[in-house]
Coordinates of C-alpha atoms in Angstrom, one line a residue:
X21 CA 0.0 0.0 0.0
X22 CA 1.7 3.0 -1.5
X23 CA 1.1 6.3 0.6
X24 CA -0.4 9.0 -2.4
X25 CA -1.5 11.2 0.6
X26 CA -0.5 14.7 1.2
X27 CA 2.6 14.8 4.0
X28 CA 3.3 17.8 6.3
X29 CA 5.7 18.4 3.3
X30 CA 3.3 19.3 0.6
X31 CA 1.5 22.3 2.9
X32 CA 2.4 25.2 3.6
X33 CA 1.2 26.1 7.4
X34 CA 2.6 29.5 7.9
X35 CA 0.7 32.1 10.0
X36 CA -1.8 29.3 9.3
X37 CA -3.6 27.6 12.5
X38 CA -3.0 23.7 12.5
X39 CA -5.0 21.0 13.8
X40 CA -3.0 17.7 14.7
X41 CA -4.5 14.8 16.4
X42 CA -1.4 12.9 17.8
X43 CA -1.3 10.1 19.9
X44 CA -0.4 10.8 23.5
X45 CA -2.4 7.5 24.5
X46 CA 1.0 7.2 27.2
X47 CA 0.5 5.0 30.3
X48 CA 0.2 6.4 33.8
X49 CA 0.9 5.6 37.3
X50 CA -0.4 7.9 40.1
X51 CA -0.2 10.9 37.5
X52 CA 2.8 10.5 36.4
X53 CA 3.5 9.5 32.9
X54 CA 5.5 5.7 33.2
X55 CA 6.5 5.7 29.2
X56 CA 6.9 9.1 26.4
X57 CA 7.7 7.0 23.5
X58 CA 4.5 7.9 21.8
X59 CA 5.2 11.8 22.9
X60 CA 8.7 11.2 21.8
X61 CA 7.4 9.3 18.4
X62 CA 5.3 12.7 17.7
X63 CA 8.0 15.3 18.1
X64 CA 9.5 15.5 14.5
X65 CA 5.8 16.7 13.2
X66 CA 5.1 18.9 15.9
X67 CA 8.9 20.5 15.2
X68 CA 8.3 20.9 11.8
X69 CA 4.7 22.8 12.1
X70 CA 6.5 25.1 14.4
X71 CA 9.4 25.7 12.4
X72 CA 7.5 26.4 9.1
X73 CA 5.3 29.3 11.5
X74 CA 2.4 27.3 11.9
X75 CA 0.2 27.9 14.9
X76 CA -0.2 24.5 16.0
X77 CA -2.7 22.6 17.9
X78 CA -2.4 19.2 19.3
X79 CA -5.7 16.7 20.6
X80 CA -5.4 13.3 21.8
X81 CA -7.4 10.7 23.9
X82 CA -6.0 9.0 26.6
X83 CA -7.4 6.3 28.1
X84 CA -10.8 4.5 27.9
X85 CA -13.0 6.7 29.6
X86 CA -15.8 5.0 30.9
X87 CA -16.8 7.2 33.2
X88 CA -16.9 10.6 31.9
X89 CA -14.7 13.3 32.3
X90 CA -12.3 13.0 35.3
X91 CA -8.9 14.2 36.5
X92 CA -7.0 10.7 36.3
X93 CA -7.4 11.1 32.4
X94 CA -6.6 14.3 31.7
X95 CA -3.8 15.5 29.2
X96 CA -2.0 17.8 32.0
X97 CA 0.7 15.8 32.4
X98 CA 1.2 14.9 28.7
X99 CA 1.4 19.1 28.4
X100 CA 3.8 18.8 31.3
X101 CA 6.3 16.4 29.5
X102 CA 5.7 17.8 26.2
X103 CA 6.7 21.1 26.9
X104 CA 10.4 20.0 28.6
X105 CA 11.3 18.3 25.5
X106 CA 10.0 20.8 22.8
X107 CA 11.6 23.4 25.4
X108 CA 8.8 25.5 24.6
X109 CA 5.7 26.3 26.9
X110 CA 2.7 24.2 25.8
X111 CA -0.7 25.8 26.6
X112 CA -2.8 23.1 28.0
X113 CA -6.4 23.9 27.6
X114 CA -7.8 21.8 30.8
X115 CA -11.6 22.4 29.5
X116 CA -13.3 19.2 30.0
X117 CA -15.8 20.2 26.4
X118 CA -12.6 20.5 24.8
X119 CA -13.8 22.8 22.2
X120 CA -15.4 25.6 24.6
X121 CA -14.4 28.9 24.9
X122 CA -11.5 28.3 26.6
X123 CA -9.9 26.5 23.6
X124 CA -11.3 29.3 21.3
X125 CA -9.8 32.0 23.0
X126 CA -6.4 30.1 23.5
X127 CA -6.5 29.3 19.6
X128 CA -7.3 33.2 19.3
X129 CA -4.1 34.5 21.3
X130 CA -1.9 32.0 19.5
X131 CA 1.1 33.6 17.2
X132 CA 2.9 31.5 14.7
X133 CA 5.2 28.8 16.5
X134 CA 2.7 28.5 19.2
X135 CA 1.3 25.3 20.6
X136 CA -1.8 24.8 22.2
X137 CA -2.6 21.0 23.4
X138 CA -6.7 20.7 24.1
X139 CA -7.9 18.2 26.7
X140 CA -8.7 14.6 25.7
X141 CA -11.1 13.9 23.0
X142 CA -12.7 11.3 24.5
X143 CA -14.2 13.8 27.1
X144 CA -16.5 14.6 24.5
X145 CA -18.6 10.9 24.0
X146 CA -19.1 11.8 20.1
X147 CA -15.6 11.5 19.5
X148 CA -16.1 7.8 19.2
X149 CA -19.8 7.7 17.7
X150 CA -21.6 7.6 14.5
X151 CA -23.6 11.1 15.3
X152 CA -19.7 12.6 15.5
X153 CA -20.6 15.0 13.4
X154 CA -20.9 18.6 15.5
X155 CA -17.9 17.2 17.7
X156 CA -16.2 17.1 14.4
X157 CA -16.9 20.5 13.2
X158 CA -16.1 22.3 16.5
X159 CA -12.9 20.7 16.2
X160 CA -12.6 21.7 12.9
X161 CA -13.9 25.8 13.2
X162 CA -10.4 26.1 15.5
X163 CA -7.8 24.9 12.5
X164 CA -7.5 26.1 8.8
X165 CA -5.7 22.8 8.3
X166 CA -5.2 19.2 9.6
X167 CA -2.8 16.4 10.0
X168 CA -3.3 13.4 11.3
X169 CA -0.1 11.9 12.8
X170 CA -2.1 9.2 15.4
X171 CA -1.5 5.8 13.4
X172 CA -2.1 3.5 16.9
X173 CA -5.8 5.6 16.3
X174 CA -6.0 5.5 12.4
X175 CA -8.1 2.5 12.3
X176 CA -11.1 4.3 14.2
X177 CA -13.3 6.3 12.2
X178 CA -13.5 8.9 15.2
X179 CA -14.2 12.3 15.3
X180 CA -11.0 13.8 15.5
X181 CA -9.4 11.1 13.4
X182 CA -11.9 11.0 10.2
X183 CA -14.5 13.3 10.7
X184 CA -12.8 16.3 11.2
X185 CA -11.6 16.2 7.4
X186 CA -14.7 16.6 5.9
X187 CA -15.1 20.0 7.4
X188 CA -11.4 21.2 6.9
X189 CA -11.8 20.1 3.1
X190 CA -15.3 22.4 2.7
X191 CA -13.3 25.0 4.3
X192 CA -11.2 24.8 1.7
X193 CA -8.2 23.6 4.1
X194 CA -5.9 20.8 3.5
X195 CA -5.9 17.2 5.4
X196 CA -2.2 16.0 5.8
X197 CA -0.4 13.1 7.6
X198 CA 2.4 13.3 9.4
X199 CA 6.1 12.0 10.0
X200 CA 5.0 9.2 12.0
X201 CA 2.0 8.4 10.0
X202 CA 4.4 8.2 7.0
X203 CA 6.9 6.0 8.6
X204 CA 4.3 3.4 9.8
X205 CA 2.8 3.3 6.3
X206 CA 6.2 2.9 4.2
X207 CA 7.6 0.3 6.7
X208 CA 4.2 -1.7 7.0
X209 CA 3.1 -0.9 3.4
X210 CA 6.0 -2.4 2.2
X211 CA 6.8 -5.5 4.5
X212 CA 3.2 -6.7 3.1
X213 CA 2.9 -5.6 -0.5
X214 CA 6.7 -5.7 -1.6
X215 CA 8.8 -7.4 1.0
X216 CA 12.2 -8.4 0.4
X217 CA 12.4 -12.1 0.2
X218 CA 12.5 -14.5 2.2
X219 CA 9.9 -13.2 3.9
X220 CA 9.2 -14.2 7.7
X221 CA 6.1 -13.4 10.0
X222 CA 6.1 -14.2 13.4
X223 CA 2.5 -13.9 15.1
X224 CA 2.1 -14.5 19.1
X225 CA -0.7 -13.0 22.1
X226 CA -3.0 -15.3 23.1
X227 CA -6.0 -16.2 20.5
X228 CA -6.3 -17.1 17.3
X229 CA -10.0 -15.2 17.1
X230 CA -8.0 -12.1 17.7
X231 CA -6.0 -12.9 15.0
X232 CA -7.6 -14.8 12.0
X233 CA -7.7 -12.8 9.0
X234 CA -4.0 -12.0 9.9
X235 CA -3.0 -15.6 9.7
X236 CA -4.9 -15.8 6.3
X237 CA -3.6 -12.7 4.7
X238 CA -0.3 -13.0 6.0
X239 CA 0.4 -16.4 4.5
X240 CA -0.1 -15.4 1.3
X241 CA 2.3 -12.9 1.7
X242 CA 4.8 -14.7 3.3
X243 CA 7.4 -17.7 2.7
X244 CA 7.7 -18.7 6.1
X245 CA 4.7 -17.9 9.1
X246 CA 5.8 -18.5 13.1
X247 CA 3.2 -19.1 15.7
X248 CA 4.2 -19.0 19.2
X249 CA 2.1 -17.5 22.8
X250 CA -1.1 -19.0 23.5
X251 CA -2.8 -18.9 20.2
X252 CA -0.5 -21.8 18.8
X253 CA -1.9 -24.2 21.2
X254 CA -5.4 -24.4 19.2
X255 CA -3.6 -24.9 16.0
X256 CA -1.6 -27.9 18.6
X257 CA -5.2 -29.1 19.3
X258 CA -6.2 -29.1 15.5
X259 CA -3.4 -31.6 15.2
X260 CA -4.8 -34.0 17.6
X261 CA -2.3 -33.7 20.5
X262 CA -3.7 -33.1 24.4
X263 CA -2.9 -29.5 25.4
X264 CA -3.9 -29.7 29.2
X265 CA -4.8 -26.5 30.6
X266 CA -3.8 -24.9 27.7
X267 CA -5.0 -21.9 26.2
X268 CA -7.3 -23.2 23.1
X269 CA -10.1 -21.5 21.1
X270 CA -11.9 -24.7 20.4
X271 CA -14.2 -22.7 18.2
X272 CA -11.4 -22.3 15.8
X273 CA -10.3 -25.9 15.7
X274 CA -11.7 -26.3 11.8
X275 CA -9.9 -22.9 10.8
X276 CA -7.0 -23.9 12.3
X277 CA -6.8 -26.7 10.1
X278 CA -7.8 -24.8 7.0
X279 CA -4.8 -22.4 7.5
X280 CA -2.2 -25.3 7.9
X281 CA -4.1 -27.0 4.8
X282 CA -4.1 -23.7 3.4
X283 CA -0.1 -23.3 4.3
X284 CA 0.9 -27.1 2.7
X285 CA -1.2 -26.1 -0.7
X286 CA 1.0 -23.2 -1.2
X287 CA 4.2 -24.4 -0.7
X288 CA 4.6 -22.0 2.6
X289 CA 6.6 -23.1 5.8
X290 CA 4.5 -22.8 8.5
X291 CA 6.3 -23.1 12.1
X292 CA 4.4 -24.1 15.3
X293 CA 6.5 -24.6 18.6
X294 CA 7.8 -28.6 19.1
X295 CA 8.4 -28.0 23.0
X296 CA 6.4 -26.1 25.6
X297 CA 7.4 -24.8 29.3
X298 CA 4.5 -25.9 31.1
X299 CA 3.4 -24.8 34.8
X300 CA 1.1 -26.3 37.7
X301 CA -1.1 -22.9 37.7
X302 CA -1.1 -19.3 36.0
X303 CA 0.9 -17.3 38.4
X304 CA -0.8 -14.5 40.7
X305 CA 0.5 -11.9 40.7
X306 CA 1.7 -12.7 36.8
X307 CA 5.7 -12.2 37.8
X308 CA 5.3 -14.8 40.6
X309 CA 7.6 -17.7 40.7
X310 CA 6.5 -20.8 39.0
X311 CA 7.9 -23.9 38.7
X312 CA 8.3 -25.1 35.4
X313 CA 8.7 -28.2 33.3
X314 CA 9.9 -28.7 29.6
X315 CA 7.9 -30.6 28.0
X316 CA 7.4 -31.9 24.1
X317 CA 4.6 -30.8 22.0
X318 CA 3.2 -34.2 21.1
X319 CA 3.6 -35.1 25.5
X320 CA 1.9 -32.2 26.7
X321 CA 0.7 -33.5 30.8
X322 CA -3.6 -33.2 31.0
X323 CA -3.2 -31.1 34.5
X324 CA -0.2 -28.3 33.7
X325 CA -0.2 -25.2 30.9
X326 CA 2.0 -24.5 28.6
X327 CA 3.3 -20.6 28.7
X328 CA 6.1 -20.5 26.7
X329 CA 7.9 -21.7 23.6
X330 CA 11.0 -24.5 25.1
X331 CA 14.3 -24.4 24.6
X332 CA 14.5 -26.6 20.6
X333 CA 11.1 -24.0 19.8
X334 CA 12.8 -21.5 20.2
X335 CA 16.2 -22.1 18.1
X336 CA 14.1 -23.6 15.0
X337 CA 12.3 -20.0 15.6
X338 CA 15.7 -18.1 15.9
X339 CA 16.7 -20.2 13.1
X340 CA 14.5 -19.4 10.6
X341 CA 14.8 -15.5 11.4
X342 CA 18.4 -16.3 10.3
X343 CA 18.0 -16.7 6.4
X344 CA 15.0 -14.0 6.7
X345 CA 15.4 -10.2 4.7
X346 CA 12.1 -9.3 6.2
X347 CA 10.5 -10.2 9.4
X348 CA 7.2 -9.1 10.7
X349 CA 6.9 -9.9 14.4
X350 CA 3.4 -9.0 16.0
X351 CA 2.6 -11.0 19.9
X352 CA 5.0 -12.5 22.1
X353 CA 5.6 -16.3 22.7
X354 CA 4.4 -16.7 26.2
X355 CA 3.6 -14.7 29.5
X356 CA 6.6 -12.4 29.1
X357 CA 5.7 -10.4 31.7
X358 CA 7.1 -13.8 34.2
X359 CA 10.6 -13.5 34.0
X360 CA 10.6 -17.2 33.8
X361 CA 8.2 -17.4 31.2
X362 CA 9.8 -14.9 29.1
X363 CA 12.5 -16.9 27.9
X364 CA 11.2 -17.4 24.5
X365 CA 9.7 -14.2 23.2
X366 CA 13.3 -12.9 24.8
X367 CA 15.1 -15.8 22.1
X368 CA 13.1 -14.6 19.4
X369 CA 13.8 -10.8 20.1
X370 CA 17.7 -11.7 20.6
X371 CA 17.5 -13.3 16.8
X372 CA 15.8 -10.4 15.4
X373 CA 18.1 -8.2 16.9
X374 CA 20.8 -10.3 15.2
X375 CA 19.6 -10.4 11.8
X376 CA 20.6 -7.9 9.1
X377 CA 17.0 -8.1 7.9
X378 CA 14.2 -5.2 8.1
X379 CA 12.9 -5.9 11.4
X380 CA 9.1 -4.5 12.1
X381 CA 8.0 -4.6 15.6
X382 CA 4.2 -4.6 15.2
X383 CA 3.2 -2.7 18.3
X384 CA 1.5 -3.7 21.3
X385 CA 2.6 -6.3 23.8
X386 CA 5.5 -7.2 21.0
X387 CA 6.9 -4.0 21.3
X388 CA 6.4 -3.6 25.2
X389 CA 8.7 -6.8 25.4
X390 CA 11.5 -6.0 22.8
X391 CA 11.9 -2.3 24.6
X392 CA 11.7 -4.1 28.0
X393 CA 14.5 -6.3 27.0
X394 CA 16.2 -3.7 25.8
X395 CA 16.2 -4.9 21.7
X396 CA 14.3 -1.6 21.1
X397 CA 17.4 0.3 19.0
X398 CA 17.8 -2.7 17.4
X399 CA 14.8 -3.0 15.0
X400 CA 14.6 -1.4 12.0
X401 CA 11.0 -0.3 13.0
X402 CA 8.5 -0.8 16.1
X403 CA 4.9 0.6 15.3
X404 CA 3.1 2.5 17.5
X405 CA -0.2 1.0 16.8
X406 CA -1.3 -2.5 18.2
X407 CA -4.8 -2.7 16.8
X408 CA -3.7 -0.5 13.7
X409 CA -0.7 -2.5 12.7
X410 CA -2.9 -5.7 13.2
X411 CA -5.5 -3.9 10.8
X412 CA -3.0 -3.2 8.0
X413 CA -1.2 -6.2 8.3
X414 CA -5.0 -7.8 7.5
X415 CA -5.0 -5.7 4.7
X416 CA -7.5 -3.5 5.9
X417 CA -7.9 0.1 5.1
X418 CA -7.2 2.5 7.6
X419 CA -9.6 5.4 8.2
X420 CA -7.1 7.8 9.3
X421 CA -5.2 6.8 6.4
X422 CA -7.7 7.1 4.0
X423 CA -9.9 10.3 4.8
X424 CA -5.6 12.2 4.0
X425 CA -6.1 14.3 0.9
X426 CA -4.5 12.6 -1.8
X427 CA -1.4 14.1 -3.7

């Protein structure tokens, strides 16, 4: 998937006001922001806008926000952090409506090089309904023009993700995307569409339901296809092995089947682990200690559950990334968060790290592990989007993608 969509390159923001939804989605712990990745991840745009005299404003969820509006889900400290590493004061607009007066006037004051950051979009419920449509025209009355540099949101056709073009465009403003959208798009777009062969794809996390149209898309794409974490134990099922207390989506027992069918009839390697490390009981808390037990795939015991990849998985794994030129790596191979249960997904990152081939960390619990382990500098790319590299990588279209003016 070729990106034909305008870039904060083609526009020209200055003296112009500047609408960017970003992704600043960062985890907290007692108010206090525990990773900036995602703000670091959005800086180049945001530097850019500024630089070319743009008066630029940022909005963002954070969170879930079941229960309305509150404190604990505010953007403050996101304005906080954001401001110490653009070294410029950020004027946090705390107004819980988001587009009120407050954000008006603060839009109003702005000079070029200014940056206002509203409060969270989700505040506002129509940010993630059908009947987004007023929510999206507030947003867009404050900007002339808008980019959209939020890929881990692009595959929600929210508010101030895809509505808010439609109302820029009548304006007669521009929609754009930005640094980070283009980056995610190039490196994704073209492991999938025009990888450099051979091809590897390496898909973990716990169930297959989360994952099938992945499985079937990515094959065809692929030479070689790894499953590892708990979703390889229905396809172990499928081949009529016991799985004890095993993770298994017994519904997708027949699909299962179809894809490694599906994987023989088109000459495709498809890996699944040969060894498990199998424990008495899940572990509470998760890092708890556990006591373990290797065990092969075809001698699985009825009363223990496998929660990693063994020790020969996990070389014929490493092994295959070996001879790889691309590799797509999306779920880890067991409860990584136990440091005892980590040792596969921490093979496989160590052989990806190795390898001289594109590497694409597809977001989510994937790339919580490889920066955990500390593999992060080592990958060519890790995507800041769980649910939206999962989309493209199904071949899906993106929203946030597609609602970018084309070139």
């Amino acid at each position: 998937m070729a990106l034909n969509k305008k870039t904060v390159d083609d526009i020209n923001v200055k003296g112009k006001r500047v609408l960017v939804r970003c992704d600043f989605n960062v985890p907290l712990k007692n108010g206090e922001i525990t990773d900036d990745t995602r703000i670091t991840a959005a800086l180049p745009t945001i530097q850019k806008l500024i630089n070319d005299g743009g008066k630029v404003i940022l909005c963002s969820h954070l969170g879930k926000v079941k229960n309305g509006p509150n404190e604990g889900e505010s953007l403050a400290p996101v304005a906080k952090r954001l401001s110490e590493k653009l070294g410029k004061d950020v004027n946090f607009v705390a107004d819980y409506n988001v587009t009120g007066e407050a954000a008006t006037a603060a839009v109003a004051a702005m000079n070029e090089g200014d940056v206002v950051l509203l409060q969270n979009t989700r505040f506002r419920g129509e940010e993630e309904t059908k009947n987004g449509e007023k929510f999206s025209k507030e947003l867009a009355d404050l900007a002339d023009d808008y980019v959209c540099d939020a890929f881990g949101s692009s595959h929600r056709a929210h508010a101030s993700v895809a509505g808010v073009t439609k109302f820029i465009r009548e304006k007669g403003g521009e929609n754009a995307v930005g640094y980070l959208m283009q980056k995610e798009i190039n490196f994704l777009g073209n492991a999938v569409e025009n990888p450099v062969r051979p091809f590897v794809a390496i898909l973990g996390g716990a169930k297959v339901a989360d994952k099938l149209n992945v499985i079937n898309n990515l094959l065809e794409k692929c030479d070689t296809l790894i499953i590892g974490g708990g979703m390889a134990y229905t396809f172990v099922k499928a081949q009529g092995y016991e799985i004890g207390k095993s993770l298994c989506d017994d519904e997708k027992i027949d699909y299962c089947k179809e894809m490694m069918d599906k994987a023989k009839k088109m000459g495709k390697t498809l890996l699944l682990p040969v060894d498990s490390v199998t424990i008495p009981e899940f572990p509470n808390p998760i890092d708890a200690p556990v006591e373990t037990q290797v065990c092969d795939i075809t001698a699985l015991p009825a009363d223990r559950e496998a929660c990693d990849i063994g020790p020969k998985s996990a070389k014929m794994f490493a092994d295959a990334v070996k001879s790889a030129k691309t590799v797509v790596w999306n779920g880890p191979m067991g409860v990584f968060e136990n440091p005892t249960l980590a040792e596969g997904t921490l093979a496989v990152a160590k052989a990806l790290a190795e390898t001289d081939a594109t590497t694409i960390i597809g977001g989510g619990d994937s790339a919580a592990a490889v920066n955990q382990m500390g593999f992060g500098d080592k990958m060519s790319h890790i995507s800041t989007g769980g649910g939206a590299s999962l989309e493209f990588l199904e071949g899906k279209e993106l929203p946030g993608v597609m609602a970018a003016d084309d070139k």
